[in-house]
Amino acid sequence: MNKKEDCIFCKIALGEIPCDKVYEDDNFIVFNDIKPIAKGHCLVVPKKHYETLLDMPSTLGTEVIDLVKKQGLRLMKEQKAEGFNLVQNVFPAAGQIVMHVHFHVIPRKEGDGLRMFEKKDDK
Ligand code: 5GP
Ligand code: ZN
């Protein structure tokens, strides 16, 4: 287990600090975001510490995609969502705050008003 001291998601993965866990297996943990942007917003997180997507072995890719699909389908059922966003921020310039790679799964409904990325005018 490559844990990084003072990494909040490493601590969550090891059960050292609590989370609202929705799923766990050997390589991943899924828990609800502490500040959800929509009800059910959850995070798919590898248990090992990789700072960004660029550090995560691509061999985990299939597992991640399977888990994202599973969580998206769960949210469509449980939250009656009509769709979901998969968001993955790489480096602070792109909005990454927690430097332990994680995948946001965000339930969406028609007309929910959530605007993920504001497009700039061409001006
Ligand atoms: P980022 O901006 O790095 O892609 O997203 C980090 C996410 O982690 C944020 O949505 C934030 O609300 C969430 N988060 C930060 N600290 C904690 C925590 O201690 N517990 C949980 N459950 N979520 C957290
Ligand atoms: Zn970590």
CSV table of N, CA, C and O and ligand atoms in Angstrom, one decimal:
chain,number,residue,atom,x,y,z
A,1,MET,N,0.9,-1.2,0.0
A,1,MET,CA,0.0,0.0,0.0
A,1,MET,C,0.9,1.2,0.0
A,1,MET,O,1.6,1.5,1.0
A,2,ASN,N,0.9,2.0,-1.1
A,2,ASN,CA,1.7,3.2,-1.1
A,2,ASN,C,0.9,4.4,-0.6
A,2,ASN,O,0.2,5.0,-1.4
A,3,LYS,N,1.0,4.6,0.7
A,3,LYS,CA,0.2,5.6,1.3
A,3,LYS,C,1.1,6.9,1.4
A,3,LYS,O,2.3,6.8,1.6
A,4,LYS,N,0.4,8.0,1.2
A,4,LYS,CA,1.2,9.3,1.4
A,4,LYS,C,0.7,9.9,2.7
A,4,LYS,O,-0.5,10.0,2.9
A,5,GLU,N,1.6,10.2,3.6
A,5,GLU,CA,1.3,10.9,4.8
A,5,GLU,C,0.5,12.2,4.5
A,5,GLU,O,0.8,12.9,3.5
A,6,ASP,N,-0.5,12.5,5.3
A,6,ASP,CA,-1.2,13.7,5.2
A,6,ASP,C,-2.1,13.8,3.9
A,6,ASP,O,-2.5,14.9,3.5
A,7,CYS,N,-2.3,12.6,3.3
A,7,CYS,CA,-3.2,12.6,2.1
A,7,CYS,C,-4.6,12.2,2.7
A,7,CYS,O,-4.8,11.1,3.2
A,8,ILE,N,-5.6,13.0,2.5
A,8,ILE,CA,-6.9,12.8,3.0
A,8,ILE,C,-7.6,11.5,2.4
A,8,ILE,O,-8.2,10.8,3.1
A,9,PHE,N,-7.3,11.3,1.1
A,9,PHE,CA,-8.0,10.1,0.5
A,9,PHE,C,-7.2,8.8,0.9
A,9,PHE,O,-7.9,7.8,1.0
A,10,CYS,N,-5.9,8.9,1.1
A,10,CYS,CA,-5.2,7.7,1.7
A,10,CYS,C,-5.8,7.4,3.0
A,10,CYS,O,-6.1,6.2,3.3
A,11,LYS,N,-6.0,8.4,3.8
A,11,LYS,CA,-6.6,8.1,5.2
A,11,LYS,C,-8.0,7.5,5.1
A,11,LYS,O,-8.3,6.6,5.9
A,12,ILE,N,-8.8,8.1,4.2
A,12,ILE,CA,-10.1,7.5,4.0
A,12,ILE,C,-10.0,6.1,3.5
A,12,ILE,O,-10.7,5.2,4.0
A,13,ALA,N,-9.2,5.8,2.5
A,13,ALA,CA,-9.0,4.4,2.0
A,13,ALA,C,-8.6,3.4,3.1
A,13,ALA,O,-9.0,2.3,3.0
A,14,LEU,N,-7.8,3.9,4.0
A,14,LEU,CA,-7.3,3.0,5.1
A,14,LEU,C,-8.3,3.0,6.3
A,14,LEU,O,-8.0,2.4,7.3
A,15,GLY,N,-9.4,3.7,6.2
A,15,GLY,CA,-10.4,3.8,7.3
A,15,GLY,C,-9.9,4.6,8.5
A,15,GLY,O,-10.4,4.5,9.6
A,16,GLU,N,-8.9,5.4,8.3
A,16,GLU,CA,-8.3,6.2,9.4
A,16,GLU,C,-9.2,7.4,9.7
A,16,GLU,O,-9.2,8.0,10.8
A,17,ILE,N,-9.9,7.9,8.6
A,17,ILE,CA,-10.9,8.9,8.8
A,17,ILE,C,-12.2,8.4,8.1
A,17,ILE,O,-12.1,7.7,7.1
A,18,PRO,N,-13.4,8.8,8.7
A,18,PRO,CA,-14.6,8.3,8.2
A,18,PRO,C,-15.1,8.9,6.8
A,18,PRO,O,-14.6,10.0,6.5
A,19,CYS,N,-15.9,8.1,6.1
A,19,CYS,CA,-16.5,8.6,4.9
A,19,CYS,C,-17.8,7.9,4.8
A,19,CYS,O,-18.1,6.9,5.4
A,20,ASP,N,-18.6,8.5,3.9
A,20,ASP,CA,-19.9,7.9,3.6
A,20,ASP,C,-19.7,6.9,2.4
A,20,ASP,O,-19.9,7.2,1.3
A,21,LYS,N,-19.3,5.7,2.8
A,21,LYS,CA,-18.8,4.7,1.8
A,21,LYS,C,-20.0,4.1,1.1
A,21,LYS,O,-20.9,3.6,1.7
A,22,VAL,N,-19.9,3.9,-0.3
A,22,VAL,CA,-20.9,3.3,-1.0
A,22,VAL,C,-20.4,1.9,-1.6
A,22,VAL,O,-21.2,1.1,-1.9
A,23,TYR,N,-19.1,1.8,-1.7
A,23,TYR,CA,-18.6,0.6,-2.3
A,23,TYR,C,-17.1,0.5,-2.0
A,23,TYR,O,-16.4,1.5,-1.8
A,24,GLU,N,-16.6,-0.8,-1.9
A,24,GLU,CA,-15.2,-1.0,-1.7
A,24,GLU,C,-14.8,-2.4,-2.3
A,24,GLU,O,-15.5,-3.3,-2.2
A,25,ASP,N,-13.6,-2.4,-2.9
A,25,ASP,CA,-13.0,-3.7,-3.3
A,25,ASP,C,-11.5,-3.6,-3.1
A,25,ASP,O,-11.1,-2.7,-2.4
A,26,ASP,N,-10.8,-4.6,-3.6
A,26,ASP,CA,-9.3,-4.6,-3.3
A,26,ASP,C,-8.6,-3.3,-3.7
A,26,ASP,O,-7.7,-2.9,-3.0
A,27,ASN,N,-9.0,-2.8,-4.9
A,27,ASN,CA,-8.2,-1.7,-5.5
A,27,ASN,C,-8.9,-0.3,-5.3
A,27,ASN,O,-8.2,0.7,-5.5
A,28,PHE,N,-10.2,-0.3,-5.1
A,28,PHE,CA,-10.9,1.0,-5.2
A,28,PHE,C,-11.9,1.1,-4.0
A,28,PHE,O,-12.4,0.1,-3.4
A,29,ILE,N,-12.1,2.4,-3.7
A,29,ILE,CA,-13.2,2.7,-2.7
A,29,ILE,C,-14.1,3.8,-3.4
A,29,ILE,O,-13.5,4.6,-4.2
A,30,VAL,N,-15.3,3.8,-3.1
A,30,VAL,CA,-16.3,4.8,-3.6
A,30,VAL,C,-17.0,5.4,-2.4
A,30,VAL,O,-17.5,4.6,-1.6
A,31,PHE,N,-17.0,6.7,-2.3
A,31,PHE,CA,-17.7,7.3,-1.2
A,31,PHE,C,-18.3,8.6,-1.7
A,31,PHE,O,-17.9,9.2,-2.7
A,32,ASN,N,-19.3,9.1,-0.9
A,32,ASN,CA,-20.0,10.3,-1.3
A,32,ASN,C,-19.1,11.5,-1.0
A,32,ASN,O,-18.4,11.6,0.0
A,33,ASP,N,-19.2,12.5,-2.0
A,33,ASP,CA,-18.4,13.7,-1.8
A,33,ASP,C,-19.0,14.5,-0.6
A,33,ASP,O,-20.2,14.6,-0.4
A,34,ILE,N,-18.1,15.1,0.1
A,34,ILE,CA,-18.5,15.8,1.4
A,34,ILE,C,-19.2,17.1,1.0
A,34,ILE,O,-20.0,17.6,1.8
A,35,LYS,N,-19.0,17.6,-0.2
A,35,LYS,CA,-19.6,18.8,-0.7
A,35,LYS,C,-20.2,18.5,-2.0
A,35,LYS,O,-19.7,19.0,-3.1
A,36,PRO,N,-21.3,17.7,-2.1
A,36,PRO,CA,-21.8,17.3,-3.4
A,36,PRO,C,-22.4,18.5,-4.2
A,36,PRO,O,-23.0,19.4,-3.6
A,37,ILE,N,-22.1,18.4,-5.5
A,37,ILE,CA,-22.7,19.5,-6.3
A,37,ILE,C,-24.1,19.0,-6.8
A,37,ILE,O,-24.9,19.8,-7.4
A,38,ALA,N,-24.4,17.7,-6.6
A,38,ALA,CA,-25.8,17.2,-6.8
A,38,ALA,C,-26.0,16.1,-5.8
A,38,ALA,O,-24.9,15.4,-5.5
A,39,LYS,N,-27.2,15.8,-5.4
A,39,LYS,CA,-27.4,14.7,-4.4
A,39,LYS,C,-26.9,13.4,-5.0
A,39,LYS,O,-27.3,13.0,-6.1
A,40,GLY,N,-26.0,12.7,-4.3
A,40,GLY,CA,-25.5,11.4,-4.8
A,40,GLY,C,-24.1,11.5,-5.4
A,40,GLY,O,-23.5,10.5,-5.6
A,41,HIS,N,-23.7,12.7,-5.6
A,41,HIS,CA,-22.3,13.0,-6.2
A,41,HIS,C,-21.3,12.1,-5.4
A,41,HIS,O,-21.1,12.3,-4.2
A,42,CYS,N,-20.6,11.2,-6.1
A,42,CYS,CA,-19.7,10.4,-5.4
A,42,CYS,C,-18.3,10.4,-6.1
A,42,CYS,O,-18.2,10.9,-7.2
A,43,LEU,N,-17.3,9.8,-5.4
A,43,LEU,CA,-16.0,9.8,-5.9
A,43,LEU,C,-15.5,8.4,-6.0
A,43,LEU,O,-15.6,7.6,-5.0
A,44,VAL,N,-14.9,8.0,-7.1
A,44,VAL,CA,-14.3,6.7,-7.3
A,44,VAL,C,-12.8,6.9,-7.2
A,44,VAL,O,-12.2,7.7,-7.9
A,45,VAL,N,-12.2,6.2,-6.2
A,45,VAL,CA,-10.9,6.5,-5.8
A,45,VAL,C,-10.0,5.2,-5.7
A,45,VAL,O,-10.4,4.3,-5.0
A,46,PRO,N,-8.9,5.2,-6.4
A,46,PRO,CA,-8.0,4.0,-6.1
A,46,PRO,C,-7.4,4.0,-4.7
A,46,PRO,O,-7.2,5.1,-4.2
A,47,LYS,N,-7.3,2.9,-4.1
A,47,LYS,CA,-6.8,2.9,-2.7
A,47,LYS,C,-5.3,3.3,-2.6
A,47,LYS,O,-4.9,3.9,-1.7
A,48,LYS,N,-4.6,3.0,-3.6
A,48,LYS,CA,-3.2,3.4,-3.6
A,48,LYS,C,-3.1,4.8,-4.0
A,48,LYS,O,-3.9,5.4,-4.8
A,49,HIS,N,-2.0,5.4,-3.5
A,49,HIS,CA,-1.8,6.9,-3.7
A,49,HIS,C,-1.2,7.1,-5.1
A,49,HIS,O,0.0,6.7,-5.3
A,50,TYR,N,-1.9,7.7,-6.0
A,50,TYR,CA,-1.4,8.2,-7.2
A,50,TYR,C,-1.8,9.7,-7.3
A,50,TYR,O,-3.0,10.0,-7.1
A,51,GLU,N,-0.9,10.6,-7.5
A,51,GLU,CA,-1.2,12.0,-7.4
A,51,GLU,C,-2.3,12.4,-8.4
A,51,GLU,O,-3.3,13.1,-8.1
A,52,THR,N,-2.0,12.1,-9.7
A,52,THR,CA,-2.9,12.5,-10.7
A,52,THR,C,-3.2,11.3,-11.6
A,52,THR,O,-2.5,10.3,-11.5
A,53,LEU,N,-4.1,11.5,-12.6
A,53,LEU,CA,-4.4,10.4,-13.6
A,53,LEU,C,-3.1,10.0,-14.3
A,53,LEU,O,-2.9,8.8,-14.7
A,54,LEU,N,-2.2,10.9,-14.5
A,54,LEU,CA,-0.9,10.6,-15.2
A,54,LEU,C,-0.1,9.6,-14.4
A,54,LEU,O,0.8,8.9,-15.0
A,55,ASP,N,-0.2,9.5,-13.1
A,55,ASP,CA,0.5,8.6,-12.3
A,55,ASP,C,-0.1,7.2,-12.2
A,55,ASP,O,0.5,6.3,-11.8
A,56,MET,N,-1.4,7.2,-12.4
A,56,MET,CA,-2.2,6.0,-12.2
A,56,MET,C,-1.9,5.0,-13.4
A,56,MET,O,-2.0,5.3,-14.5
A,57,PRO,N,-1.6,3.7,-13.0
A,57,PRO,CA,-1.3,2.8,-14.1
A,57,PRO,C,-2.5,2.6,-15.0
A,57,PRO,O,-3.7,2.4,-14.5
A,58,SER,N,-2.3,2.5,-16.3
A,58,SER,CA,-3.4,2.4,-17.2
A,58,SER,C,-4.1,1.0,-17.1
A,58,SER,O,-5.2,0.8,-17.5
A,59,THR,N,-3.4,0.1,-16.4
A,59,THR,CA,-3.9,-1.3,-16.2
A,59,THR,C,-5.2,-1.2,-15.3
A,59,THR,O,-5.9,-2.1,-15.2
A,60,LEU,N,-5.3,-0.1,-14.5
A,60,LEU,CA,-6.5,0.1,-13.7
A,60,LEU,C,-7.7,0.6,-14.5
A,60,LEU,O,-8.8,0.8,-13.9
A,61,GLY,N,-7.4,1.0,-15.7
A,61,GLY,CA,-8.4,1.7,-16.5
A,61,GLY,C,-9.7,0.9,-16.7
A,61,GLY,O,-10.8,1.5,-16.5
A,62,THR,N,-9.7,-0.4,-16.9
A,62,THR,CA,-10.9,-1.2,-17.1
A,62,THR,C,-11.7,-1.2,-15.8
A,62,THR,O,-12.9,-1.0,-15.9
A,63,GLU,N,-11.0,-1.4,-14.7
A,63,GLU,CA,-11.7,-1.4,-13.4
A,63,GLU,C,-12.4,0.0,-13.2
A,63,GLU,O,-13.5,0.0,-12.7
A,64,VAL,N,-11.7,1.0,-13.5
A,64,VAL,CA,-12.2,2.4,-13.2
A,64,VAL,C,-13.5,2.5,-14.1
A,64,VAL,O,-14.5,3.0,-13.5
A,65,ILE,N,-13.4,2.2,-15.3
A,65,ILE,CA,-14.6,2.4,-16.2
A,65,ILE,C,-15.7,1.5,-15.8
A,65,ILE,O,-16.9,2.0,-15.7
A,66,ASP,N,-15.4,0.3,-15.4
A,66,ASP,CA,-16.5,-0.6,-14.9
A,66,ASP,C,-17.2,0.0,-13.7
A,66,ASP,O,-18.4,0.0,-13.5
A,67,LEU,N,-16.3,0.6,-12.8
A,67,LEU,CA,-16.9,1.2,-11.5
A,67,LEU,C,-17.7,2.4,-11.8
A,67,LEU,O,-18.8,2.6,-11.2
A,68,VAL,N,-17.2,3.3,-12.7
A,68,VAL,CA,-17.9,4.5,-13.0
A,68,VAL,C,-19.3,4.1,-13.6
A,68,VAL,O,-20.3,4.7,-13.3
A,69,LYS,N,-19.3,3.1,-14.5
A,69,LYS,CA,-20.6,2.7,-15.1
A,69,LYS,C,-21.5,2.2,-14.0
A,69,LYS,O,-22.7,2.5,-14.0
A,70,LYS,N,-21.0,1.4,-13.1
A,70,LYS,CA,-21.8,0.8,-12.1
A,70,LYS,C,-22.4,1.9,-11.2
A,70,LYS,O,-23.6,1.9,-10.8
A,71,GLN,N,-21.6,2.9,-10.8
A,71,GLN,CA,-22.0,4.0,-10.0
A,71,GLN,C,-23.0,4.9,-10.7
A,71,GLN,O,-24.0,5.4,-10.2
A,72,GLY,N,-22.7,5.2,-12.0
A,72,GLY,CA,-23.7,6.0,-12.8
A,72,GLY,C,-25.0,5.3,-12.9
A,72,GLY,O,-26.1,6.0,-12.7
A,73,LEU,N,-25.0,4.0,-13.1
A,73,LEU,CA,-26.3,3.3,-13.2
A,73,LEU,C,-27.0,3.3,-11.9
A,73,LEU,O,-28.3,3.5,-11.8
A,74,ARG,N,-26.3,3.1,-10.8
A,74,ARG,CA,-26.9,3.2,-9.4
A,74,ARG,C,-27.5,4.5,-9.2
A,74,ARG,O,-28.6,4.6,-8.7
A,75,LEU,N,-26.8,5.6,-9.6
A,75,LEU,CA,-27.4,7.0,-9.4
A,75,LEU,C,-28.6,7.2,-10.2
A,75,LEU,O,-29.6,7.9,-9.8
A,76,MET,N,-28.6,6.7,-11.4
A,76,MET,CA,-29.8,6.8,-12.3
A,76,MET,C,-31.0,6.1,-11.6
A,76,MET,O,-32.1,6.6,-11.7
A,77,LYS,N,-30.7,5.1,-10.9
A,77,LYS,CA,-31.8,4.3,-10.2
A,77,LYS,C,-32.2,5.0,-8.9
A,77,LYS,O,-33.3,5.4,-8.7
A,78,GLU,N,-31.2,5.2,-8.1
A,78,GLU,CA,-31.4,5.7,-6.7
A,78,GLU,C,-31.9,7.2,-6.7
A,78,GLU,O,-32.8,7.6,-5.9
A,79,GLN,N,-31.3,8.0,-7.5
A,79,GLN,CA,-31.6,9.4,-7.5
A,79,GLN,C,-32.6,9.8,-8.7
A,79,GLN,O,-32.8,10.9,-8.9
A,80,LYS,N,-33.0,8.8,-9.4
A,80,LYS,CA,-33.8,9.0,-10.6
A,80,LYS,C,-33.2,10.0,-11.5
A,80,LYS,O,-33.8,10.8,-12.2
A,81,ALA,N,-31.8,9.9,-11.6
A,81,ALA,CA,-31.1,10.7,-12.5
A,81,ALA,C,-31.4,10.3,-14.0
A,81,ALA,O,-31.6,9.1,-14.2
A,82,GLU,N,-31.2,11.2,-14.9
A,82,GLU,CA,-31.5,10.9,-16.3
A,82,GLU,C,-30.1,10.7,-17.0
A,82,GLU,O,-30.1,10.4,-18.2
A,83,GLY,N,-29.1,11.1,-16.3
A,83,GLY,CA,-27.7,10.9,-16.9
A,83,GLY,C,-26.7,11.2,-15.8
A,83,GLY,O,-27.1,11.4,-14.6
A,84,PHE,N,-25.5,11.2,-16.2
A,84,PHE,CA,-24.5,11.6,-15.2
A,84,PHE,C,-23.2,12.1,-15.9
A,84,PHE,O,-23.0,11.9,-17.1
A,85,ASN,N,-22.5,12.9,-15.1
A,85,ASN,CA,-21.2,13.4,-15.6
A,85,ASN,C,-20.0,12.6,-14.9
A,85,ASN,O,-20.1,12.3,-13.8
A,86,LEU,N,-19.0,12.3,-15.7
A,86,LEU,CA,-17.8,11.8,-15.2
A,86,LEU,C,-16.8,12.9,-15.3
A,86,LEU,O,-16.5,13.4,-16.4
A,87,VAL,N,-16.2,13.3,-14.1
A,87,VAL,CA,-15.3,14.5,-14.1
A,87,VAL,C,-14.0,14.0,-13.5
A,87,VAL,O,-14.0,13.4,-12.4
A,88,GLN,N,-12.9,14.4,-14.1
A,88,GLN,CA,-11.6,14.0,-13.6
A,88,GLN,C,-10.7,15.2,-13.8
A,88,GLN,O,-10.3,15.6,-15.0
A,89,ASN,N,-10.3,15.9,-12.7
A,89,ASN,CA,-9.5,17.1,-12.8
A,89,ASN,C,-8.0,16.7,-12.7
A,89,ASN,O,-7.6,15.9,-11.7
A,90,VAL,N,-7.2,17.2,-13.6
A,90,VAL,CA,-5.7,16.9,-13.5
A,90,VAL,C,-5.0,18.1,-13.3
A,90,VAL,O,-4.9,19.0,-14.2
A,91,PHE,N,-4.4,18.2,-12.1
A,91,PHE,CA,-3.6,19.4,-11.6
A,91,PHE,C,-4.5,20.5,-11.2
A,91,PHE,O,-5.6,20.7,-11.7
A,92,PRO,N,-4.0,21.4,-10.3
A,92,PRO,CA,-4.8,22.5,-9.8
A,92,PRO,C,-5.3,23.4,-10.8
A,92,PRO,O,-6.4,23.9,-10.7
A,93,ALA,N,-4.6,23.6,-11.9
A,93,ALA,CA,-5.1,24.6,-12.9
A,93,ALA,C,-6.4,24.1,-13.5
A,93,ALA,O,-7.2,24.9,-14.0
A,94,ALA,N,-6.6,22.8,-13.4
A,94,ALA,CA,-7.8,22.2,-14.0
A,94,ALA,C,-8.9,21.9,-12.9
A,94,ALA,O,-9.9,21.3,-13.1
A,95,GLY,N,-8.6,22.4,-11.7
A,95,GLY,CA,-9.5,22.3,-10.6
A,95,GLY,C,-9.2,21.2,-9.6
A,95,GLY,O,-10.1,20.9,-8.7
A,96,GLN,N,-8.1,20.5,-9.7
A,96,GLN,CA,-7.8,19.4,-8.8
A,96,GLN,C,-7.3,20.0,-7.4
A,96,GLN,O,-6.4,20.8,-7.4
A,97,ILE,N,-8.1,19.7,-6.4
A,97,ILE,CA,-7.8,20.2,-5.1
A,97,ILE,C,-7.1,19.1,-4.2
A,97,ILE,O,-6.1,19.3,-3.6
A,98,VAL,N,-7.7,17.9,-4.3
A,98,VAL,CA,-7.1,16.7,-3.6
A,98,VAL,C,-6.2,16.0,-4.5
A,98,VAL,O,-6.5,15.5,-5.6
A,99,MET,N,-4.9,16.0,-4.1
A,99,MET,CA,-3.9,15.4,-5.0
A,99,MET,C,-3.7,13.9,-4.8
A,99,MET,O,-2.6,13.4,-4.5
A,100,HIS,N,-4.8,13.2,-4.9
A,100,HIS,CA,-4.9,11.8,-5.0
A,100,HIS,C,-6.0,11.5,-6.0
A,100,HIS,O,-7.1,11.9,-5.8
A,101,VAL,N,-5.6,10.9,-7.1
A,101,VAL,CA,-6.5,10.8,-8.2
A,101,VAL,C,-7.9,10.3,-7.8
A,101,VAL,O,-8.0,9.3,-7.0
A,102,HIS,N,-8.9,10.9,-8.4
A,102,HIS,CA,-10.3,10.5,-8.1
A,102,HIS,C,-11.2,10.9,-9.3
A,102,HIS,O,-10.9,11.8,-10.0
A,103,PHE,N,-12.3,10.2,-9.4
A,103,PHE,CA,-13.2,10.3,-10.5
A,103,PHE,C,-14.5,10.7,-9.9
A,103,PHE,O,-15.1,10.0,-9.2
A,104,HIS,N,-15.0,11.9,-10.3
A,104,HIS,CA,-16.3,12.4,-9.8
A,104,HIS,C,-17.4,11.7,-10.7
A,104,HIS,O,-17.3,11.7,-11.9
A,105,VAL,N,-18.4,11.2,-10.0
A,105,VAL,CA,-19.6,10.7,-10.8
A,105,VAL,C,-20.8,11.6,-10.3
A,105,VAL,O,-21.1,11.5,-9.1
A,106,ILE,N,-21.4,12.4,-11.2
A,106,ILE,CA,-22.3,13.4,-10.8
A,106,ILE,C,-23.7,13.1,-11.5
A,106,ILE,O,-23.7,13.2,-12.7
A,107,PRO,N,-24.7,12.8,-10.7
A,107,PRO,CA,-26.0,12.6,-11.3
A,107,PRO,C,-26.6,13.8,-11.9
A,107,PRO,O,-26.5,14.9,-11.4
A,108,ARG,N,-27.3,13.7,-13.1
A,108,ARG,CA,-27.9,14.8,-13.7
A,108,ARG,C,-29.3,14.6,-14.1
A,108,ARG,O,-29.7,13.5,-14.4
A,109,LYS,N,-30.1,15.7,-14.1
A,109,LYS,CA,-31.5,15.6,-14.6
A,109,LYS,C,-31.7,16.8,-15.6
A,109,LYS,O,-31.0,17.8,-15.4
A,110,GLU,N,-32.5,16.6,-16.5
A,110,GLU,CA,-32.9,17.6,-17.5
A,110,GLU,C,-33.3,18.9,-16.7
A,110,GLU,O,-34.1,18.8,-15.7
A,111,GLY,N,-32.7,20.0,-17.1
A,111,GLY,CA,-33.1,21.3,-16.5
A,111,GLY,C,-32.6,21.5,-15.0
A,111,GLY,O,-33.2,22.3,-14.3
A,112,ASP,N,-31.6,20.7,-14.6
A,112,ASP,CA,-31.2,20.8,-13.2
A,112,ASP,C,-30.3,22.1,-13.0
A,112,ASP,O,-30.0,22.5,-11.9
A,113,GLY,N,-30.0,22.8,-14.1
A,113,GLY,CA,-29.3,24.1,-13.9
A,113,GLY,C,-27.8,24.0,-13.6
A,113,GLY,O,-27.2,25.0,-13.5
A,114,LEU,N,-27.3,22.8,-13.5
A,114,LEU,CA,-25.9,22.6,-13.2
A,114,LEU,C,-25.1,23.0,-14.4
A,114,LEU,O,-25.3,22.5,-15.5
A,115,ARG,N,-24.1,23.9,-14.2
A,115,ARG,CA,-23.3,24.2,-15.4
A,115,ARG,C,-21.8,23.9,-15.0
A,115,ARG,O,-21.2,24.5,-14.1
A,116,MET,N,-21.3,22.9,-15.6
A,116,MET,CA,-20.0,22.4,-15.3
A,116,MET,C,-18.9,23.3,-15.8
A,116,MET,O,-18.0,23.6,-15.1
A,117,PHE,N,-19.0,23.7,-17.0
A,117,PHE,CA,-17.9,24.5,-17.6
A,117,PHE,C,-18.6,25.7,-18.3
A,117,PHE,O,-19.4,25.4,-19.2
A,118,GLU,N,-18.3,26.9,-17.9
A,118,GLU,CA,-18.8,28.0,-18.5
A,118,GLU,C,-18.0,28.3,-19.8
A,118,GLU,O,-16.7,28.4,-19.7
A,119,LYS,N,-18.6,28.4,-20.9
A,119,LYS,CA,-17.8,28.7,-22.1
A,119,LYS,C,-17.6,30.2,-22.2
A,119,LYS,O,-18.5,31.0,-22.0
A,120,LYS,N,-16.4,30.6,-22.5
A,120,LYS,CA,-16.1,32.0,-22.7
A,120,LYS,C,-16.7,32.5,-24.0
A,120,LYS,O,-16.7,31.7,-25.0
A,121,ASP,N,-17.1,33.7,-24.1
A,121,ASP,CA,-17.5,34.3,-25.4
A,121,ASP,C,-16.2,34.4,-26.2
A,121,ASP,O,-15.1,34.4,-25.8
A,122,ASP,N,-16.5,34.4,-27.5
A,122,ASP,CA,-15.3,34.5,-28.4
A,122,ASP,C,-14.7,35.8,-28.5
A,122,ASP,O,-13.6,36.0,-29.0
A,123,LYS,N,-15.3,36.8,-27.8
A,123,LYS,CA,-14.8,38.2,-27.9
A,123,LYS,C,-13.4,38.3,-27.3
A,123,LYS,O,-13.1,37.6,-26.3
B,1,5GP,P1,-11.1,17.9,-6.9
B,1,5GP,O1,-11.4,19.4,-7.0
B,1,5GP,O2,-9.8,17.6,-6.3
B,1,5GP,O3,-11.3,17.2,-8.2
B,1,5GP,O4,-12.2,17.3,-6.0
B,1,5GP,C1,-12.0,17.0,-4.6
B,1,5GP,C2,-13.3,16.6,-4.1
B,1,5GP,O5,-13.1,16.0,-2.8
B,1,5GP,C3,-14.2,17.8,-3.8
B,1,5GP,O6,-15.4,17.7,-4.5
B,1,5GP,C4,-14.4,17.8,-2.3
B,1,5GP,O7,-15.7,18.2,-1.9
B,1,5GP,C5,-14.1,16.4,-1.9
B,1,5GP,N1,-13.5,16.2,-0.6
B,1,5GP,C6,-12.5,16.9,-0.1
B,1,5GP,N2,-12.2,16.4,1.2
B,1,5GP,C7,-13.1,15.4,1.4
B,1,5GP,C8,-13.3,14.6,2.5
B,1,5GP,O8,-12.6,14.6,3.6
B,1,5GP,N3,-14.3,13.7,2.4
B,1,5GP,C9,-15.1,13.6,1.3
B,1,5GP,N4,-16.0,12.6,1.3
B,1,5GP,N5,-14.9,14.4,0.3
B,1,5GP,C10,-13.9,15.3,0.3
B,2,ZN,ZN,-3.4,9.6,-1.2
